[in-house]
mmCIF file of C-alpha atoms in Angstrom:
data_model
loop_
_atom_site.group_PDB
_atom_site.id
_atom_site.type_symbol
_atom_site.label_atom_id
_atom_site.label_comp_id
_atom_site.label_asym_id
_atom_site.label_seq_id
_atom_site.Cartn_x
_atom_site.Cartn_y
_atom_site.Cartn_z
ATOM 1 C CA UNK A 1 2.709 -3.906 -24.051
ATOM 2 C CA UNK A 2 4.933 -6.435 -22.367
ATOM 3 C CA UNK A 3 2.985 -9.371 -20.898
ATOM 4 C CA UNK A 4 5.006 -11.480 -18.493
ATOM 5 C CA UNK A 5 3.935 -14.569 -16.589
ATOM 6 C CA UNK A 6 5.101 -14.954 -13.003
ATOM 7 C CA UNK A 7 4.096 -17.671 -10.555
ATOM 8 C CA UNK A 8 4.274 -16.847 -6.864
ATOM 9 C CA UNK A 9 3.930 -20.197 -5.115
ATOM 10 C CA UNK A 10 3.839 -20.462 -1.356
ATOM 11 C CA UNK A 11 4.431 -23.661 0.558
ATOM 12 C CA UNK A 12 2.913 -22.354 3.767
ATOM 13 C CA UNK A 13 -0.725 -21.266 3.782
ATOM 14 C CA UNK A 14 -2.335 -20.471 7.085
ATOM 15 C CA UNK A 15 -5.866 -19.480 7.945
ATOM 16 C CA UNK A 16 -6.103 -16.725 10.549
ATOM 17 C CA UNK A 17 -8.797 -17.171 13.211
ATOM 18 C CA UNK A 18 -11.981 -15.237 12.658
ATOM 19 C CA UNK A 19 -12.344 -12.017 14.627
ATOM 20 C CA UNK A 20 -15.653 -11.165 16.297
ATOM 21 C CA UNK A 21 -16.499 -7.803 14.761
ATOM 22 C CA UNK A 22 -19.404 -6.165 16.562
ATOM 23 C CA UNK A 23 -19.649 -3.418 13.942
ATOM 24 C CA UNK A 24 -17.088 -3.700 11.169
ATOM 25 C CA UNK A 25 -17.985 -0.206 9.973
ATOM 26 C CA UNK A 26 -16.778 -0.831 6.461
ATOM 27 C CA UNK A 27 -18.377 -4.255 6.123
ATOM 28 C CA UNK A 28 -19.287 -5.424 2.657
ATOM 29 C CA UNK A 29 -22.950 -4.699 3.248
ATOM 30 C CA UNK A 30 -22.190 -1.023 3.771
ATOM 31 C CA UNK A 31 -20.931 -0.778 0.184
ATOM 32 C CA UNK A 32 -24.470 -1.279 -1.094
ATOM 33 C CA UNK A 33 -26.490 -4.415 -1.740
ATOM 34 C CA UNK A 34 -26.009 -4.880 -5.480
ATOM 35 C CA UNK A 35 -22.209 -4.283 -5.585
ATOM 36 C CA UNK A 36 -21.816 -6.444 -2.496
ATOM 37 C CA UNK A 37 -23.715 -9.364 -3.988
ATOM 38 C CA UNK A 38 -21.758 -9.087 -7.217
ATOM 39 C CA UNK A 39 -18.438 -8.999 -5.380
ATOM 40 C CA UNK A 40 -19.408 -11.890 -3.117
ATOM 41 C CA UNK A 41 -20.488 -13.942 -6.100
ATOM 42 C CA UNK A 42 -17.233 -13.316 -7.899
ATOM 43 C CA UNK A 43 -15.194 -14.078 -4.765
ATOM 44 C CA UNK A 44 -17.097 -17.335 -4.292
ATOM 45 C CA UNK A 45 -16.299 -18.294 -7.873
ATOM 46 C CA UNK A 46 -12.631 -17.461 -7.313
ATOM 47 C CA UNK A 47 -12.492 -19.469 -4.093
ATOM 48 C CA UNK A 48 -14.329 -22.457 -5.531
ATOM 49 C CA UNK A 49 -13.898 -25.498 -3.324
ATOM 50 C CA UNK A 50 -13.979 -28.023 -6.162
ATOM 51 C CA UNK A 51 -11.531 -30.751 -5.107
ATOM 52 C CA UNK A 52 -10.305 -31.074 -8.697
ATOM 53 C CA UNK A 53 -9.458 -27.373 -8.995
ATOM 54 C CA UNK A 54 -5.772 -26.406 -8.837
ATOM 55 C CA UNK A 55 -4.642 -24.588 -5.669
ATOM 56 C CA UNK A 56 -3.983 -21.359 -7.595
ATOM 57 C CA UNK A 57 -5.774 -19.256 -10.165
ATOM 58 C CA UNK A 58 -4.250 -16.980 -12.807
ATOM 59 C CA UNK A 59 -4.833 -13.264 -12.265
ATOM 60 C CA UNK A 60 -3.638 -10.505 -14.590
ATOM 61 C CA UNK A 61 -2.248 -7.391 -12.891
ATOM 62 C CA UNK A 62 -1.547 -4.419 -15.127
ATOM 63 C CA UNK A 63 0.914 -1.984 -13.615
ATOM 64 C CA UNK A 64 -0.355 1.614 -13.605
ATOM 65 C CA UNK A 65 1.502 4.783 -14.584
ATOM 66 C CA UNK A 66 3.418 6.542 -11.835
ATOM 67 C CA UNK A 67 1.710 9.464 -10.064
ATOM 68 C CA UNK A 68 3.099 12.895 -10.847
ATOM 69 C CA UNK A 69 5.082 13.023 -7.596
ATOM 70 C CA UNK A 70 7.059 9.933 -8.697
ATOM 71 C CA UNK A 71 8.014 11.197 -12.153
ATOM 72 C CA UNK A 72 11.662 10.246 -11.518
ATOM 73 C CA UNK A 73 10.790 6.548 -11.192
ATOM 74 C CA UNK A 74 11.236 4.059 -14.050
ATOM 75 C CA UNK A 75 10.284 0.705 -12.538
ATOM 76 C CA UNK A 76 7.793 -0.928 -10.215
ATOM 77 C CA UNK A 77 8.883 -3.637 -7.800
ATOM 78 C CA UNK A 78 6.092 -6.168 -7.269
ATOM 79 C CA UNK A 79 5.790 -8.606 -4.368
ATOM 80 C CA UNK A 80 2.996 -10.854 -3.142
ATOM 81 C CA UNK A 81 2.392 -11.596 0.556
ATOM 82 C CA UNK A 82 0.460 -14.625 1.731
ATOM 83 C CA UNK A 83 0.344 -16.079 5.217
ATOM 84 C CA UNK A 84 3.069 -13.679 6.335
ATOM 85 C CA UNK A 85 5.445 -14.778 3.563
ATOM 86 C CA UNK A 86 6.731 -12.382 0.901
ATOM 87 C CA UNK A 87 7.549 -13.520 -2.616
ATOM 88 C CA UNK A 88 10.788 -12.600 -4.317
ATOM 89 C CA UNK A 89 10.616 -9.159 -5.983
ATOM 90 C CA UNK A 90 9.822 -8.739 -9.646
ATOM 91 C CA UNK A 91 10.767 -5.521 -11.458
ATOM 92 C CA UNK A 92 8.565 -4.274 -14.314
ATOM 93 C CA UNK A 93 7.604 -1.060 -16.092
ATOM 94 C CA UNK A 94 4.314 0.858 -16.006
ATOM 95 C CA UNK A 95 1.902 -0.654 -18.516
ATOM 96 C CA UNK A 96 3.330 -4.169 -18.184
ATOM 97 C CA UNK A 97 0.831 -6.923 -17.442
ATOM 98 C CA UNK A 98 1.920 -9.615 -15.007
ATOM 99 C CA UNK A 99 -0.012 -12.860 -14.721
ATOM 100 C CA UNK A 100 0.161 -14.018 -11.110
ATOM 101 C CA UNK A 101 -0.657 -17.457 -9.715
ATOM 102 C CA UNK A 102 -2.707 -16.505 -6.648
ATOM 103 C CA UNK A 103 -4.274 -18.817 -4.039
ATOM 104 C CA UNK A 104 -7.748 -20.101 -4.812
ATOM 105 C CA UNK A 105 -8.896 -20.443 -1.188
ATOM 106 C CA UNK A 106 -7.104 -17.749 0.811
ATOM 107 C CA UNK A 107 -6.208 -14.068 0.849
ATOM 108 C CA UNK A 108 -3.082 -12.584 -0.707
ATOM 109 C CA UNK A 109 -1.730 -9.046 -0.786
ATOM 110 C CA UNK A 110 -0.094 -7.582 -3.885
ATOM 111 C CA UNK A 111 2.334 -4.686 -3.386
ATOM 112 C CA UNK A 112 3.877 -2.482 -6.087
ATOM 113 C CA UNK A 113 6.533 -0.053 -4.872
ATOM 114 C CA UNK A 114 8.114 2.537 -7.152
ATOM 115 C CA UNK A 115 11.909 2.386 -7.229
ATOM 116 C CA UNK A 116 13.099 5.892 -6.404
ATOM 117 C CA UNK A 117 16.859 5.848 -6.895
ATOM 118 C CA UNK A 118 18.193 4.101 -3.815
ATOM 119 C CA UNK A 119 14.812 4.064 -2.068
ATOM 120 C CA UNK A 120 11.347 2.622 -2.479
ATOM 121 C CA UNK A 121 7.963 4.271 -2.304
ATOM 122 C CA UNK A 122 5.068 3.199 -0.158
ATOM 123 C CA UNK A 123 3.098 0.645 -2.146
ATOM 124 C CA UNK A 124 0.323 0.721 -4.659
ATOM 125 C CA UNK A 125 -1.374 -2.659 -4.637
ATOM 126 C CA UNK A 126 -4.485 -4.827 -4.404
ATOM 127 C CA UNK A 127 -6.146 -7.343 -2.089
ATOM 128 C CA UNK A 128 -6.875 -10.784 -3.505
ATOM 129 C CA UNK A 129 -9.651 -11.878 -3.943
ATOM 130 C CA UNK A 130 -11.600 -8.911 -2.523
ATOM 131 C CA UNK A 131 -10.483 -6.643 -5.358
ATOM 132 C CA UNK A 132 -10.610 -9.217 -8.124
ATOM 133 C CA UNK A 133 -12.487 -8.142 -11.258
ATOM 134 C CA UNK A 134 -13.580 -9.939 -14.380
ATOM 135 C CA UNK A 135 -10.705 -10.454 -16.836
ATOM 136 C CA UNK A 136 -10.372 -8.737 -20.174
ATOM 137 C CA UNK A 137 -11.580 -10.686 -23.170
ATOM 138 C CA UNK A 138 -9.105 -13.453 -23.827
ATOM 139 C CA UNK A 139 -7.349 -12.869 -20.508
ATOM 140 C CA UNK A 140 -6.707 -15.322 -17.652
ATOM 141 C CA UNK A 141 -9.200 -16.328 -14.969
ATOM 142 C CA UNK A 142 -9.320 -12.998 -13.125
ATOM 143 C CA UNK A 143 -7.751 -9.542 -13.028
ATOM 144 C CA UNK A 144 -6.530 -7.038 -10.449
ATOM 145 C CA UNK A 145 -6.445 -3.246 -10.650
ATOM 146 C CA UNK A 146 -3.290 -1.927 -8.969
ATOM 147 C CA UNK A 147 -4.084 1.368 -7.200
ATOM 148 C CA UNK A 148 -2.833 3.675 -4.456
ATOM 149 C CA UNK A 149 -5.824 2.928 -2.223
ATOM 150 C CA UNK A 150 -5.351 -0.778 -2.934
ATOM 151 C CA UNK A 151 -1.800 -0.584 -1.595
ATOM 152 C CA UNK A 152 -3.028 0.937 1.659
ATOM 153 C CA UNK A 153 -5.783 -1.698 1.860
ATOM 154 C CA UNK A 154 -3.277 -4.502 1.300
ATOM 155 C CA UNK A 155 -0.923 -3.187 3.986
ATOM 156 C CA UNK A 156 -3.817 -2.866 6.441
ATOM 157 C CA UNK A 157 -5.115 -6.343 5.670
ATOM 158 C CA UNK A 158 -1.690 -7.864 6.232
ATOM 159 C CA UNK A 159 -1.473 -5.969 9.539
ATOM 160 C CA UNK A 160 -4.823 -7.403 10.651
ATOM 161 C CA UNK A 161 -3.740 -10.890 9.653
ATOM 162 C CA UNK A 162 -0.463 -10.652 11.563
ATOM 163 C CA UNK A 163 -2.550 -9.772 14.633
ATOM 164 C CA UNK A 164 -4.462 -13.030 14.271
ATOM 165 C CA UNK A 165 -7.621 -11.673 12.626
ATOM 166 C CA UNK A 166 -9.317 -12.891 9.485
ATOM 167 C CA UNK A 167 -8.922 -9.946 7.132
ATOM 168 C CA UNK A 168 -11.433 -11.569 4.816
ATOM 169 C CA UNK A 169 -14.162 -10.545 7.294
ATOM 170 C CA UNK A 170 -13.444 -6.864 6.666
ATOM 171 C CA UNK A 171 -13.979 -4.863 3.477
ATOM 172 C CA UNK A 172 -10.393 -3.793 2.848
ATOM 173 C CA UNK A 173 -11.242 -2.265 -0.521
ATOM 174 C CA UNK A 174 -13.779 0.074 1.099
ATOM 175 C CA UNK A 175 -11.270 0.867 3.844
ATOM 176 C CA UNK A 176 -8.724 2.045 1.264
ATOM 177 C CA UNK A 177 -11.249 4.120 -0.663
ATOM 178 C CA UNK A 178 -12.667 5.750 2.479
ATOM 179 C CA UNK A 179 -9.177 6.546 3.779
ATOM 180 C CA UNK A 180 -8.269 8.106 0.433
ATOM 181 C CA UNK A 181 -11.421 10.257 0.514
ATOM 182 C CA UNK A 182 -11.197 11.343 4.151
ATOM 183 C CA UNK A 183 -7.465 11.824 4.853
ATOM 184 C CA UNK A 184 -5.121 14.229 3.123
ATOM 185 C CA UNK A 185 -2.417 11.565 3.119
ATOM 186 C CA UNK A 186 -3.753 8.193 4.321
ATOM 187 C CA UNK A 187 -0.234 6.937 5.033
ATOM 188 C CA UNK A 188 -0.109 9.351 7.986
ATOM 189 C CA UNK A 189 -2.908 7.373 9.671
ATOM 190 C CA UNK A 190 -2.031 5.229 12.682
ATOM 191 C CA UNK A 191 -2.777 1.880 11.047
ATOM 192 C CA UNK A 192 -1.840 -0.108 14.160
ATOM 193 C CA UNK A 193 -4.395 1.782 16.262
ATOM 194 C CA UNK A 194 -7.023 1.364 13.544
ATOM 195 C CA UNK A 195 -6.347 -2.382 13.449
ATOM 196 C CA UNK A 196 -6.915 -2.551 17.202
ATOM 197 C CA UNK A 197 -10.238 -0.739 16.824
ATOM 198 C CA UNK A 198 -11.309 -3.225 14.131
ATOM 199 C CA UNK A 199 -10.390 -6.124 16.417
ATOM 200 C CA UNK A 200 -12.293 -4.574 19.312
ATOM 201 C CA UNK A 201 -15.392 -3.845 17.228
ATOM 202 C CA UNK A 202 -15.131 -0.085 17.767
ATOM 203 C CA UNK A 203 -13.939 0.941 14.311
ATOM 204 C CA UNK A 204 -15.822 3.764 12.591
ATOM 205 C CA UNK A 205 -15.163 5.429 9.253
ATOM 206 C CA UNK A 206 -14.846 8.716 11.163
ATOM 207 C CA UNK A 207 -11.545 7.340 12.498
ATOM 208 C CA UNK A 208 -10.040 7.762 9.035
ATOM 209 C CA UNK A 209 -8.741 11.260 9.523
ATOM 210 C CA UNK A 210 -5.044 11.953 9.676
ATOM 211 C CA UNK A 211 -3.805 13.992 12.598
ATOM 212 C CA UNK A 212 -3.451 17.683 11.720
ATOM 213 C CA UNK A 213 0.010 19.020 11.046
ATOM 214 C CA UNK A 214 1.478 20.257 14.311
ATOM 215 C CA UNK A 215 4.665 22.025 13.313
ATOM 216 C CA UNK A 216 6.380 23.782 10.444
ATOM 217 C CA UNK A 217 10.109 23.179 10.717
ATOM 218 C CA UNK A 218 13.051 24.526 8.728
ATOM 219 C CA UNK A 219 15.614 21.821 8.105
ATOM 220 C CA UNK A 220 19.192 22.394 6.939
ATOM 221 C CA UNK A 221 20.270 19.736 4.481
ATOM 222 C CA UNK A 222 23.628 18.990 2.812
ATOM 223 C CA UNK A 223 24.451 21.695 0.276
ATOM 224 C CA UNK A 224 24.710 19.096 -2.476
ATOM 225 C CA UNK A 225 20.917 18.867 -2.243
ATOM 226 C CA UNK A 226 20.439 22.624 -2.809
ATOM 227 C CA UNK A 227 18.035 23.273 -5.660
ATOM 228 C CA UNK A 228 16.943 19.628 -5.904
ATOM 229 C CA UNK A 229 13.377 18.419 -5.811
ATOM 230 C CA UNK A 230 12.737 15.757 -3.171
ATOM 231 C CA UNK A 231 10.374 12.919 -4.067
ATOM 232 C CA UNK A 232 7.901 11.780 -1.376
ATOM 233 C CA UNK A 233 7.420 8.125 -0.465
ATOM 234 C CA UNK A 234 3.630 8.570 -0.369
ATOM 235 C CA UNK A 235 1.659 8.884 -3.615
ATOM 236 C CA UNK A 236 -0.616 11.423 -1.930
ATOM 237 C CA UNK A 237 2.217 13.763 -0.868
ATOM 238 C CA UNK A 238 3.876 16.498 -2.919
ATOM 239 C CA UNK A 239 7.458 16.841 -4.084
ATOM 240 C CA UNK A 240 9.404 19.565 -2.245
ATOM 241 C CA UNK A 241 12.153 21.877 -3.484
ATOM 242 C CA UNK A 242 15.300 22.433 -1.409
ATOM 243 C CA UNK A 243 16.310 26.116 -1.314
ATOM 244 C CA UNK A 244 19.610 27.359 -2.725
ATOM 245 C CA UNK A 245 21.048 27.597 0.813
ATOM 246 C CA UNK A 246 20.145 23.980 1.608
ATOM 247 C CA UNK A 247 17.107 24.811 3.731
ATOM 248 C CA UNK A 248 13.774 23.036 3.481
ATOM 249 C CA UNK A 249 10.531 24.163 5.096
ATOM 250 C CA UNK A 250 8.541 21.057 5.942
ATOM 251 C CA UNK A 251 5.224 20.443 7.687
ATOM 252 C CA UNK A 252 5.662 17.682 10.244
ATOM 253 C CA UNK A 253 3.134 15.230 11.639
ATOM 254 C CA UNK A 254 3.296 12.386 14.134
ATOM 255 C CA UNK A 255 3.709 9.723 11.464
ATOM 256 C CA UNK A 256 7.239 10.178 10.021
ATOM 257 C CA UNK A 257 7.456 10.815 6.287
ATOM 258 C CA UNK A 258 10.262 9.999 3.862
ATOM 259 C CA UNK A 259 11.527 12.015 0.908
ATOM 260 C CA UNK A 260 14.240 11.046 -1.584
ATOM 261 C CA UNK A 261 16.681 13.016 -3.701
ATOM 262 C CA UNK A 262 20.328 13.242 -4.629
ATOM 263 C CA UNK A 263 21.027 9.771 -3.240
ATOM 264 C CA UNK A 264 19.639 10.623 0.213
ATOM 265 C CA UNK A 265 16.609 9.660 2.259
ATOM 266 C CA UNK A 266 15.180 12.354 4.524
ATOM 267 C CA UNK A 267 12.850 11.091 7.257
ATOM 268 C CA UNK A 268 11.050 13.646 9.399
ATOM 269 C CA UNK A 269 8.185 13.813 11.871
ATOM 270 C CA UNK A 270 7.195 14.747 15.384
ATOM 271 C CA UNK A 271 8.170 12.948 18.579
ATOM 272 C CA UNK A 272 5.397 11.767 20.953
ATOM 273 C CA UNK A 273 6.030 15.004 22.855
ATOM 274 C CA UNK A 274 5.409 17.057 19.694
ATOM 275 C CA UNK A 275 9.045 17.972 19.088
ATOM 276 C CA UNK A 276 10.417 18.029 15.518
ATOM 277 C CA UNK A 277 12.792 15.158 14.783
ATOM 278 C CA UNK A 278 14.443 14.154 11.546
ATOM 279 C CA UNK A 279 17.307 12.177 10.083
ATOM 280 C CA UNK A 280 19.054 11.967 6.737
ATOM 281 C CA UNK A 281 21.067 9.086 5.335
ATOM 282 C CA UNK A 282 22.912 8.358 2.129
ATOM 283 C CA UNK A 283 21.511 5.514 0.040
ATOM 284 C CA UNK A 284 23.291 3.063 -2.189
ATOM 285 C CA UNK A 285 22.106 3.010 -5.788
ATOM 286 C CA UNK A 286 20.613 -0.478 -5.349
ATOM 287 C CA UNK A 287 19.398 -0.038 -1.807
ATOM 288 C CA UNK A 288 15.953 0.316 -0.352
ATOM 289 C CA UNK A 289 14.175 1.625 2.689
#
């Protein structure tokens, strides 16, 4: 196992104003009293206000194996977001353990995207310190489990923060787990609309249902893609096989989806009027989304 130490230091740390949540829906208390108290206690330890404590704490993040749909990937690209700032990317393999210097007194979002040829997947990830766990014996001060639901939770937390809300007031971990359990593909959820419902105090877990597929479309792709398997950007989606004549039957929804293969990115969805729309572009070997 390759253990690498990486310090993500940020010069700008801002505290978002607290939002007035009438009914956070997925508040920490809803997760059950004992787990909530344990998590709160650990978070309080992590965010210790001791004036002699350094501004960061070491956290070990072990990169998980790729899901079956991403079998073509070889590397993860890891970034940390804090206060709207993204760290430089770090490339590592599944099974590597990265020791991150994360803020002691504020929230940070860890993203791990699979490198899919010229494109990048939607992220796995974790929310710091909400998803911090006790370290392994002999490990650094804390640890993070990098998961698919954690990536969705991190993206949603960053979205709340950009809107001026204190994401620390909302149980992002529970949000990711509930979305994973309730939606076929949580990345098809309208996260912006859900963030508005959280801000307005109207959020309910029942909102975590992706819109049903509205259309089955047959797309005609470049013949060089005939017979290739296209890799989805979402870890919850399935790889699709292009027919020998270059056709691809694809279920479309209102949230566009990306698939990768043969050096191309296919992006397809439904317009606000419910009409199928899609595009395809060639990717450079070192490019991204």
